[in-house]
Coordinates of C-alpha atoms in Angstrom, one line a residue:
Chain A
M1 CA -3.1 -35.7 -12.1
T2 CA -3.9 -32.1 -11.6
T3 CA -1.2 -29.8 -10.4
K4 CA -3.3 -27.8 -8.0
I5 CA -2.6 -28.4 -4.4
F6 CA -4.8 -31.0 -2.8
K7 CA -6.6 -29.8 0.3
R8 CA -7.1 -32.3 3.1
P9 CA -10.2 -31.8 5.2
D10 CA -8.2 -31.2 8.4
G11 CA -5.7 -28.9 6.7
R12 CA -2.7 -31.3 6.8
K13 CA -0.2 -31.5 4.0
V14 CA -0.5 -34.7 1.9
D15 CA 2.6 -36.2 3.5
E16 CA 1.9 -34.9 7.0
L17 CA 1.1 -37.3 9.9
R18 CA -1.3 -36.4 12.6
E19 CA 0.1 -35.3 16.0
M20 CA 1.8 -38.3 17.6
E21 CA 2.3 -39.3 21.2
A22 CA 4.1 -42.3 22.6
K23 CA 4.6 -43.4 26.2
V24 CA 5.9 -46.6 27.7
G25 CA 5.2 -48.3 31.1
I26 CA 1.5 -47.5 31.3
V27 CA 0.5 -50.9 32.6
P28 CA 2.5 -51.6 35.8
N29 CA 1.5 -55.3 35.9
A30 CA 2.9 -56.1 32.5
D31 CA 6.5 -57.0 31.6
G32 CA 6.4 -54.3 29.0
S33 CA 3.7 -51.8 27.9
A34 CA 3.2 -48.8 25.7
M35 CA 0.6 -46.3 24.4
F36 CA 0.8 -44.9 20.9
R37 CA -1.5 -42.1 19.5
F38 CA -2.1 -40.7 16.0
G39 CA -4.4 -37.7 16.5
E40 CA -7.6 -39.1 18.0
T41 CA -6.6 -42.8 17.6
I42 CA -5.3 -44.2 20.8
A43 CA -3.8 -47.7 21.2
I44 CA -2.4 -49.3 24.3
A45 CA -0.3 -52.6 24.3
A46 CA 1.0 -54.8 27.0
V47 CA 3.4 -57.7 26.8
Y48 CA 3.5 -60.7 29.2
G49 CA 6.3 -63.2 28.8
P50 CA 8.3 -65.0 27.6
K51 CA 6.5 -67.6 29.7
E52 CA 5.5 -71.2 29.7
H53 CA 3.3 -72.1 26.7
H54 CA 0.0 -73.8 27.4
P55 CA -1.4 -76.0 26.0
R56 CA 1.7 -78.1 25.4
N57 CA 0.8 -79.2 21.9
K58 CA 1.0 -75.6 20.7
R59 CA 4.7 -75.4 21.7
D60 CA 7.3 -74.8 19.0
P61 CA 10.6 -76.6 19.8
E62 CA 12.4 -74.4 17.3
K63 CA 11.3 -70.9 18.4
G64 CA 9.1 -69.0 20.8
T65 CA 5.6 -68.2 19.8
L66 CA 4.4 -64.6 19.5
R67 CA 0.7 -64.5 20.4
C68 CA -1.0 -61.2 19.5
E69 CA -4.5 -60.1 20.4
Y70 CA -6.1 -57.0 19.0
N71 CA -9.3 -55.7 20.6
M72 CA -11.4 -52.5 20.3
L73 CA -13.2 -51.2 23.4
S74 CA -16.9 -51.2 22.7
F75 CA -17.1 -47.5 23.0
S76 CA -14.0 -46.6 21.0
V77 CA -16.1 -46.0 17.9
T78 CA -19.3 -43.9 17.5
D79 CA -21.5 -47.0 16.8
R80 CA -21.0 -49.3 19.8
I81 CA -19.3 -52.7 19.0
R82 CA -20.3 -55.8 20.9
P83 CA -17.6 -56.8 23.3
G84 CA -15.6 -59.9 22.3
P85 CA -13.7 -61.1 19.2
S86 CA -14.9 -60.6 15.7
R87 CA -13.7 -61.8 12.3
R88 CA -12.1 -58.4 11.8
S89 CA -10.3 -58.4 15.1
T90 CA -9.1 -62.0 14.6
E91 CA -7.5 -61.1 11.3
I92 CA -5.9 -58.0 12.6
S93 CA -4.5 -60.0 15.5
K94 CA -2.8 -62.3 13.1
I95 CA -1.6 -59.5 10.8
T96 CA -0.1 -57.8 13.8
Q97 CA 1.8 -61.0 14.7
W98 CA 3.2 -61.2 11.2
A99 CA 4.1 -57.5 11.2
L100 CA 6.1 -57.9 14.5
E101 CA 7.6 -61.4 14.1
P102 CA 10.4 -60.6 11.7
V103 CA 12.1 -58.3 14.2
V104 CA 11.6 -60.4 17.4
M105 CA 14.3 -62.9 18.1
T106 CA 11.9 -65.7 18.9
E107 CA 14.6 -68.3 18.3
K108 CA 15.9 -67.5 21.8
Y109 CA 12.7 -68.7 23.4
A110 CA 12.0 -72.2 22.1
N111 CA 8.8 -73.8 23.6
R112 CA 7.8 -70.5 25.2
V113 CA 5.2 -67.9 24.4
I114 CA 5.2 -64.1 24.4
D115 CA 1.7 -62.6 24.8
V116 CA 1.0 -59.2 23.2
H117 CA -2.4 -57.6 24.1
I118 CA -3.5 -54.6 22.1
N119 CA -6.5 -52.5 23.0
I120 CA -7.9 -49.5 21.1
L121 CA -9.2 -46.9 23.5
Q122 CA -10.4 -44.4 21.0
A123 CA -10.6 -44.9 17.2
N124 CA -10.3 -42.4 14.4
A125 CA -9.0 -44.8 11.6
S126 CA -5.5 -46.4 11.4
T127 CA -6.1 -48.4 14.6
R128 CA -4.2 -51.4 13.4
C129 CA -1.2 -49.2 12.7
A130 CA -1.3 -47.5 16.1
G131 CA -1.7 -50.9 17.7
I132 CA 1.4 -52.3 15.9
N133 CA 3.4 -49.2 16.9
A134 CA 2.4 -49.6 20.5
A135 CA 3.1 -53.3 20.4
A136 CA 6.6 -52.9 19.0
M137 CA 7.4 -50.5 21.8
A138 CA 5.9 -52.7 24.5
L139 CA 8.0 -55.6 23.3
A140 CA 11.2 -53.5 23.5
H141 CA 10.1 -52.2 26.9
A142 CA 9.7 -55.8 28.1
G143 CA 13.4 -56.3 27.2
I144 CA 12.7 -58.9 24.5
P145 CA 15.6 -59.1 22.1
M146 CA 14.7 -57.5 18.8
K147 CA 16.7 -56.9 15.7
D148 CA 14.9 -53.6 15.0
L149 CA 11.6 -51.8 15.8
V150 CA 8.7 -51.7 13.3
S151 CA 6.6 -48.7 12.6
S152 CA 3.3 -48.7 10.9
V153 CA 1.3 -46.1 8.9
S154 CA -1.7 -46.1 6.6
I155 CA -1.3 -44.5 3.2
G156 CA -4.6 -43.4 1.6
K157 CA -5.5 -42.6 -1.9
L158 CA -8.4 -40.0 -1.9
D159 CA -9.7 -39.8 -5.5
K160 CA -6.3 -39.7 -7.2
Q161 CA -4.2 -38.1 -4.5
L162 CA -2.0 -40.1 -2.1
V163 CA -2.0 -39.0 1.5
V164 CA -0.3 -40.1 4.7
D165 CA -2.0 -41.3 7.9
V166 CA -5.7 -41.3 7.0
N167 CA -8.3 -40.4 9.5
K168 CA -11.9 -41.6 9.6
Y169 CA -13.2 -38.7 7.5
E170 CA -10.7 -39.5 4.8
E171 CA -11.3 -43.2 5.0
D172 CA -14.9 -42.6 4.1
W173 CA -13.9 -40.5 1.0
E174 CA -16.5 -40.9 -1.8
E175 CA -15.6 -38.3 -4.4
G176 CA -14.0 -39.4 -7.7
E177 CA -12.3 -42.7 -7.4
G178 CA -13.1 -42.9 -3.7
A179 CA -10.8 -44.0 -0.9
T180 CA -8.0 -46.6 -1.1
D181 CA -6.5 -47.6 2.3
I182 CA -3.0 -49.1 2.4
P183 CA -1.7 -49.9 5.9
I184 CA 2.0 -50.6 5.7
T185 CA 4.5 -51.6 8.4
M186 CA 8.3 -51.3 8.0
T187 CA 11.4 -51.9 9.9
S188 CA 13.6 -48.8 10.5
K189 CA 15.8 -50.2 7.7
G190 CA 12.9 -50.1 5.3
K191 CA 11.9 -53.7 5.0
L192 CA 8.1 -54.3 4.8
T193 CA 6.7 -56.6 7.4
H194 CA 3.1 -55.9 6.6
I195 CA 1.0 -54.5 3.8
Q196 CA -2.7 -54.6 3.1
L197 CA -4.8 -52.8 0.5
D198 CA -8.5 -52.0 0.1
G199 CA -9.6 -50.0 -3.0
K200 CA -8.0 -49.6 -6.4
I201 CA -4.7 -48.2 -7.5
T202 CA -2.1 -48.7 -10.3
A203 CA 1.2 -50.4 -9.8
P204 CA 3.3 -47.2 -10.3
Q205 CA 1.2 -45.3 -7.8
L206 CA 1.4 -48.1 -5.3
K207 CA 5.2 -47.9 -5.6
E208 CA 4.8 -44.2 -4.8
A209 CA 2.6 -45.0 -1.8
I210 CA 5.3 -47.3 -0.4
E211 CA 7.9 -44.5 -0.8
L212 CA 5.6 -42.3 1.2
A213 CA 5.3 -45.0 3.9
R214 CA 9.0 -45.3 4.0
K215 CA 9.3 -41.6 4.8
A216 CA 6.5 -41.6 7.3
T217 CA 7.6 -44.7 9.2
K218 CA 11.0 -43.0 9.7
E219 CA 9.2 -40.2 11.6
I220 CA 7.2 -42.6 13.6
Y221 CA 10.4 -44.6 14.4
E222 CA 11.9 -41.5 16.0
V223 CA 8.8 -40.9 18.2
Q224 CA 8.9 -44.6 19.3
K225 CA 12.6 -44.5 20.0
K226 CA 12.4 -41.3 22.0
A227 CA 9.7 -42.7 24.3
L228 CA 11.7 -45.8 24.9
K229 CA 14.9 -43.8 25.6
D230 CA 13.0 -41.4 27.9
S231 CA 11.7 -44.3 30.0
V232 CA 15.2 -45.5 30.7
E233 CA 16.6 -42.1 31.5
T234 CA 13.9 -41.1 33.9
K235 CA 14.3 -44.3 35.9
Chain B
M1 CA 1.6 -64.6 40.5
E2 CA -0.3 -65.9 43.5
T3 CA 0.3 -64.4 47.0
S4 CA 2.3 -66.8 49.1
K5 CA 1.1 -68.1 52.4
I6 CA 4.0 -66.5 54.2
T7 CA 3.0 -63.1 52.9
G8 CA -0.6 -63.8 53.8
D9 CA 0.3 -64.7 57.4
R10 CA 2.3 -61.5 57.7
I11 CA -0.6 -59.4 56.3
K12 CA -2.9 -60.9 58.9
K13 CA -0.4 -60.4 61.7
Y14 CA 0.1 -56.7 60.8
L15 CA -3.7 -56.2 60.6
S16 CA -4.2 -57.6 64.0
E17 CA -2.2 -54.6 65.2
G18 CA -4.2 -52.3 62.9
K19 CA -1.4 -51.9 60.4
R20 CA -1.1 -52.5 56.6
F21 CA 2.1 -52.9 54.4
D22 CA 1.6 -49.6 52.8
G23 CA 1.0 -47.7 56.0
R24 CA -2.7 -47.2 55.5
K25 CA -5.4 -47.6 58.1
P26 CA -7.9 -50.4 57.6
E27 CA -10.6 -48.0 56.5
E28 CA -8.4 -45.9 54.3
F29 CA -8.4 -45.9 50.5
R30 CA -5.4 -45.4 48.3
N31 CA -5.0 -42.2 46.3
I32 CA -7.7 -41.8 43.7
E33 CA -7.0 -40.2 40.3
I34 CA -9.8 -39.5 37.9
E35 CA -9.8 -38.4 34.2
V36 CA -13.0 -37.9 32.2
G37 CA -13.6 -37.8 28.4
V38 CA -10.8 -40.4 27.9
S39 CA -12.6 -41.9 24.9
K40 CA -14.2 -39.2 22.8
N41 CA -16.5 -41.4 20.6
A42 CA -18.3 -42.6 23.8
E43 CA -21.3 -40.6 25.1
G44 CA -19.3 -40.3 28.3
S45 CA -16.1 -42.0 29.7
A46 CA -13.9 -42.0 32.7
R47 CA -10.6 -43.4 33.8
V48 CA -10.2 -44.2 37.5
K49 CA -7.0 -45.1 39.2
I50 CA -6.9 -46.2 42.7
G51 CA -3.3 -46.7 43.6
N52 CA -2.0 -48.9 40.8
T53 CA -5.4 -50.2 39.9
E54 CA -6.8 -48.7 36.8
V55 CA -10.2 -49.1 35.1
I56 CA -11.9 -47.4 32.2
A57 CA -15.7 -47.1 31.8
G58 CA -17.5 -45.8 28.7
I59 CA -21.2 -45.1 28.1
K60 CA -22.9 -45.7 24.7
M61 CA -26.6 -45.3 24.1
N62 CA -28.9 -46.7 21.5
M63 CA -32.7 -46.6 20.7
G64 CA -34.5 -49.8 21.5
T65 CA -37.8 -51.2 22.6
P66 CA -38.8 -51.2 26.3
Y67 CA -39.3 -54.4 28.3
P68 CA -43.0 -55.3 28.6
D69 CA -43.0 -54.7 32.4
S70 CA -41.7 -51.2 32.0
P71 CA -43.1 -49.8 28.8
D72 CA -42.3 -46.2 29.7
K73 CA -38.7 -46.6 31.0
G74 CA -35.3 -46.8 29.4
N75 CA -33.0 -49.8 29.8
M76 CA -29.5 -50.3 31.0
M77 CA -26.9 -52.9 30.4
V78 CA -23.6 -53.3 32.1
T79 CA -20.7 -55.4 30.8
A80 CA -17.2 -55.8 32.2
E81 CA -14.1 -57.3 30.7
L82 CA -11.1 -58.3 32.7
L83 CA -8.6 -57.5 29.9
P84 CA -5.7 -59.9 29.6
L85 CA -3.7 -56.7 29.1
S86 CA -4.3 -55.8 32.8
S87 CA -3.0 -58.9 34.6
S88 CA -1.2 -62.1 33.8
R89 CA -4.1 -63.8 35.6
F90 CA -6.7 -62.8 33.1
E91 CA -7.1 -64.9 29.9
S92 CA -8.7 -64.2 26.6
G93 CA -12.0 -65.8 25.9
P94 CA -15.6 -65.5 26.9
P95 CA -16.2 -63.7 30.3
R96 CA -15.7 -66.0 33.3
F97 CA -17.3 -65.6 36.6
P98 CA -15.2 -62.7 38.0
A99 CA -16.0 -60.5 35.0
I100 CA -19.7 -61.4 35.1
E101 CA -19.9 -60.7 38.9
L102 CA -18.1 -57.4 38.5
A103 CA -20.6 -56.2 35.9
R104 CA -23.6 -57.5 38.0
V105 CA -22.4 -55.8 41.2
V106 CA -21.9 -52.5 39.4
D107 CA -25.3 -53.0 37.6
R108 CA -27.1 -53.6 40.9
A109 CA -25.6 -50.6 42.7
I110 CA -26.7 -48.3 39.9
R111 CA -30.0 -49.8 39.1
E112 CA -31.3 -50.2 42.6
S113 CA -30.2 -46.7 43.7
K114 CA -32.5 -45.5 40.8
V115 CA -29.9 -42.8 40.0
I116 CA -30.7 -43.0 36.3
Q117 CA -34.1 -41.3 35.6
F118 CA -35.2 -44.1 33.3
E119 CA -38.7 -42.5 32.8
K120 CA -37.0 -39.6 31.1
L121 CA -35.3 -42.0 28.6
C122 CA -38.7 -42.9 27.1
I123 CA -39.3 -41.5 23.7
E124 CA -42.5 -43.3 22.8
K125 CA -44.3 -45.4 25.4
G126 CA -44.1 -49.1 24.6
E127 CA -42.2 -48.4 21.4
K128 CA -39.0 -46.4 21.7
V129 CA -36.7 -46.0 24.7
W130 CA -33.0 -45.3 25.2
T131 CA -30.8 -48.2 26.2
V132 CA -27.7 -47.1 28.2
F133 CA -24.7 -49.4 27.8
I134 CA -22.1 -49.2 30.5
D135 CA -19.0 -51.0 29.5
I136 CA -16.1 -51.4 31.9
Y137 CA -12.5 -52.5 31.0
T138 CA -9.7 -53.1 33.4
I139 CA -6.3 -51.6 32.5
N140 CA -4.2 -52.7 35.5
D141 CA -5.3 -54.9 38.4
D142 CA -3.8 -54.2 41.8
G143 CA -6.8 -55.1 43.8
N144 CA -10.3 -53.6 44.4
L145 CA -11.5 -53.7 40.8
L146 CA -15.0 -53.9 42.2
D147 CA -15.0 -50.4 43.7
A148 CA -12.9 -48.9 41.0
A149 CA -15.4 -50.1 38.4
G150 CA -18.3 -48.7 40.3
I151 CA -16.7 -45.3 40.6
A152 CA -15.7 -45.3 36.9
A153 CA -19.2 -46.2 35.9
I154 CA -20.9 -43.5 37.9
I155 CA -18.5 -40.8 36.8
A156 CA -18.8 -41.8 33.2
L157 CA -22.6 -41.6 33.5
K158 CA -22.2 -38.2 35.1
N159 CA -20.3 -37.0 32.1
S160 CA -22.6 -38.4 29.4
K161 CA -24.5 -36.5 26.8
I162 CA -27.5 -38.0 25.0
P163 CA -26.9 -38.7 21.2
K164 CA -28.9 -36.9 18.6
Y165 CA -31.9 -38.8 17.3
D166 CA -33.7 -38.3 14.0
A167 CA -37.3 -39.0 14.9
K168 CA -38.5 -38.8 11.2
E169 CA -36.0 -41.4 10.0
G170 CA -36.1 -43.3 13.3
K171 CA -32.4 -43.5 13.6
V172 CA -29.7 -42.4 16.1
L173 CA -27.1 -40.1 14.7
F174 CA -24.1 -41.8 16.2
G175 CA -21.2 -39.5 16.8
E176 CA -23.4 -36.4 17.2
L177 CA -24.3 -35.6 20.8
T178 CA -26.9 -33.2 22.1
K179 CA -26.2 -30.8 24.9
D180 CA -28.5 -32.7 27.2
A181 CA -26.9 -34.6 30.0
L182 CA -28.0 -38.1 30.8
P183 CA -30.7 -37.5 33.4
L184 CA -29.5 -38.5 36.9
E185 CA -30.6 -38.0 40.4
K186 CA -28.5 -35.8 42.7
E187 CA -27.6 -38.5 45.1
I188 CA -24.9 -40.6 43.6
P189 CA -24.5 -44.3 44.7
L190 CA -21.1 -45.7 45.6
S191 CA -20.5 -49.3 45.9
L192 CA -17.9 -50.0 48.5
T193 CA -16.4 -53.4 49.4
F194 CA -15.3 -54.6 52.9
H195 CA -12.9 -57.4 52.9
K196 CA -12.4 -59.7 55.9
I197 CA -8.8 -60.7 56.4
G198 CA -8.2 -62.7 59.5
D199 CA -10.5 -61.1 62.1
N200 CA -10.4 -57.6 60.6
F201 CA -12.1 -55.7 57.8
V202 CA -10.2 -53.6 55.4
V203 CA -11.3 -51.5 52.4
D204 CA -9.6 -50.9 49.1
P205 CA -7.3 -54.0 49.3
T206 CA -4.2 -54.3 47.2
R207 CA -3.9 -57.4 45.1
E208 CA -2.0 -59.2 47.9
E209 CA -4.5 -58.3 50.5
E210 CA -7.5 -59.3 48.3
D211 CA -5.8 -62.7 47.7
V212 CA -5.7 -63.4 51.4
A213 CA -9.2 -62.1 52.2
E214 CA -11.5 -64.9 53.3
T215 CA -14.7 -63.1 52.4
R216 CA -16.1 -59.8 51.3
V217 CA -19.2 -57.8 51.3
T218 CA -20.0 -55.1 48.7
I219 CA -22.5 -52.4 49.8
G220 CA -24.1 -50.0 47.3
S221 CA -25.4 -46.9 49.1
S222 CA -26.0 -43.2 48.7
N223 CA -26.1 -40.9 51.7
G224 CA -26.9 -43.5 54.3
I225 CA -29.5 -45.4 52.3
I226 CA -28.3 -48.9 51.3
S227 CA -29.8 -50.2 48.1
S228 CA -27.6 -53.1 47.1
M229 CA -25.4 -55.7 48.7
Q230 CA -23.5 -58.8 47.7
K231 CA -21.4 -61.1 49.9
G232 CA -18.6 -62.9 48.1
G233 CA -16.2 -65.7 49.2
C234 CA -16.9 -68.9 50.9
E235 CA -16.4 -68.0 54.6
S236 CA -19.3 -67.1 56.9
L237 CA -19.7 -63.8 58.7
S238 CA -21.2 -63.5 62.2
V239 CA -24.0 -61.0 62.9
E240 CA -21.5 -58.9 64.8
E241 CA -19.1 -58.9 62.0
I242 CA -21.6 -57.7 59.4
G243 CA -22.5 -55.1 61.9
N244 CA -18.9 -54.0 62.1
A245 CA -18.8 -53.6 58.3
L246 CA -22.0 -51.5 58.4
D247 CA -20.5 -49.3 61.1
M248 CA -17.5 -48.6 58.9
L249 CA -19.7 -47.7 55.9
E250 CA -20.6 -44.1 56.7
G251 CA -17.0 -43.0 57.3
V252 CA -15.6 -44.7 54.2
W253 CA -18.5 -43.5 52.0
K254 CA -17.8 -39.9 53.1
S255 CA -14.1 -40.1 52.6
V256 CA -14.4 -41.7 49.1
S257 CA -17.1 -39.1 48.1
E258 CA -14.8 -36.4 49.2
K259 CA -12.0 -37.7 47.1
I260 CA -14.1 -37.9 44.0
K261 CA -16.5 -34.9 44.6
K262 CA -15.0 -32.8 41.8
F263 CA -16.4 -35.3 39.3
I264 CA -19.8 -36.1 40.7

């Protein structure tokens, strides 16, 4: 790798996140709700439950069910998406559930269901990460017992350079080796609850990427924690 | 949560004395808050809050072929989603009747008022015209989604810019907007809904009030000219009653336009 300093198109340092904003209590009807923003990517999430699980045959007598739904508003991207679920959104919904479940104490809610609805209002890459961050906060805001929060970030490899929190421009990187996108979700204690990868990378560099994610998720965790604390203190 | 009969009876009793739970007059709207440009990848967007009710509308445009009966006019399509995020009553899945009706009522108010200058959205007669997509999403339902959606749609339209179009290549450059506003007429239509609760009409009902309303009538109008209507609910209205709703229209139309005038 060259030693010269890598210039990101928007002037950020390689390990610098975009500006973040977090807020809870944005949907008055919901039991818990939150907004999370990375730059121009805005996700909102609302939690309903724990509540009775229908249909009955889907009930789990051992633990509560976490049901996640990820959806992009049709106009959140430049090229309009047809409203309704797609293969992509169906997969992200499941990935989100897996990312959150390890920290949610579902064992307390046998036979019941917790609904988590995530909507992307505006997209500039890393939407699933913003969605997971908002969802984790909404669950905490709903007062659902959790062992920890989770925080999610996308690590990118642009040509040979690792960067934190990729935006759309970087996601479409074509020079050199192109772009590799690695969304990662971690607990505040550093356990991975979600990782995906699209592109190509060596094992040692992937280890490096995970270290970068560890550092970035700590920063995100502080933003999430502050928003949650502020909501209690202003009440 | 459904509204209980005891609450419904109390709402009716109060209204017979001209009173509402939140102290409003029957013809009075809640506070309206508006924000534009809430989703920057859209050609135009608006967030409208009426009390605790919140709706977001976004506009996207694409190049398409005109309908055979209007070869020199652009098209419009309205969709609405009652997001499960916005109420425990809304479920995931294909749109059910309330979402379809919401979209159709908003569609009619805009289309019939002829506020969009569709003839200016024709690029090549019979071949290429702009299609305007108006997509509406509910964020929190505390009653009167119908009117909130109508207001959000019109303000989003008012804030829209036409995307760049590469005529040589024949493709829309999504994400790049011209400085040209979407061509609209000056007179902006508002669709306003009158809900009959007991023997009285109210506007802008809260969720509880809407639950106990027997019937409703939505009127799309601009400056005294009525261009769309839809009665909903399974109770009948007398000639006198519909007259009463029409008598309320002008005052309500003026007060709502006053509240949103900065954005239209």
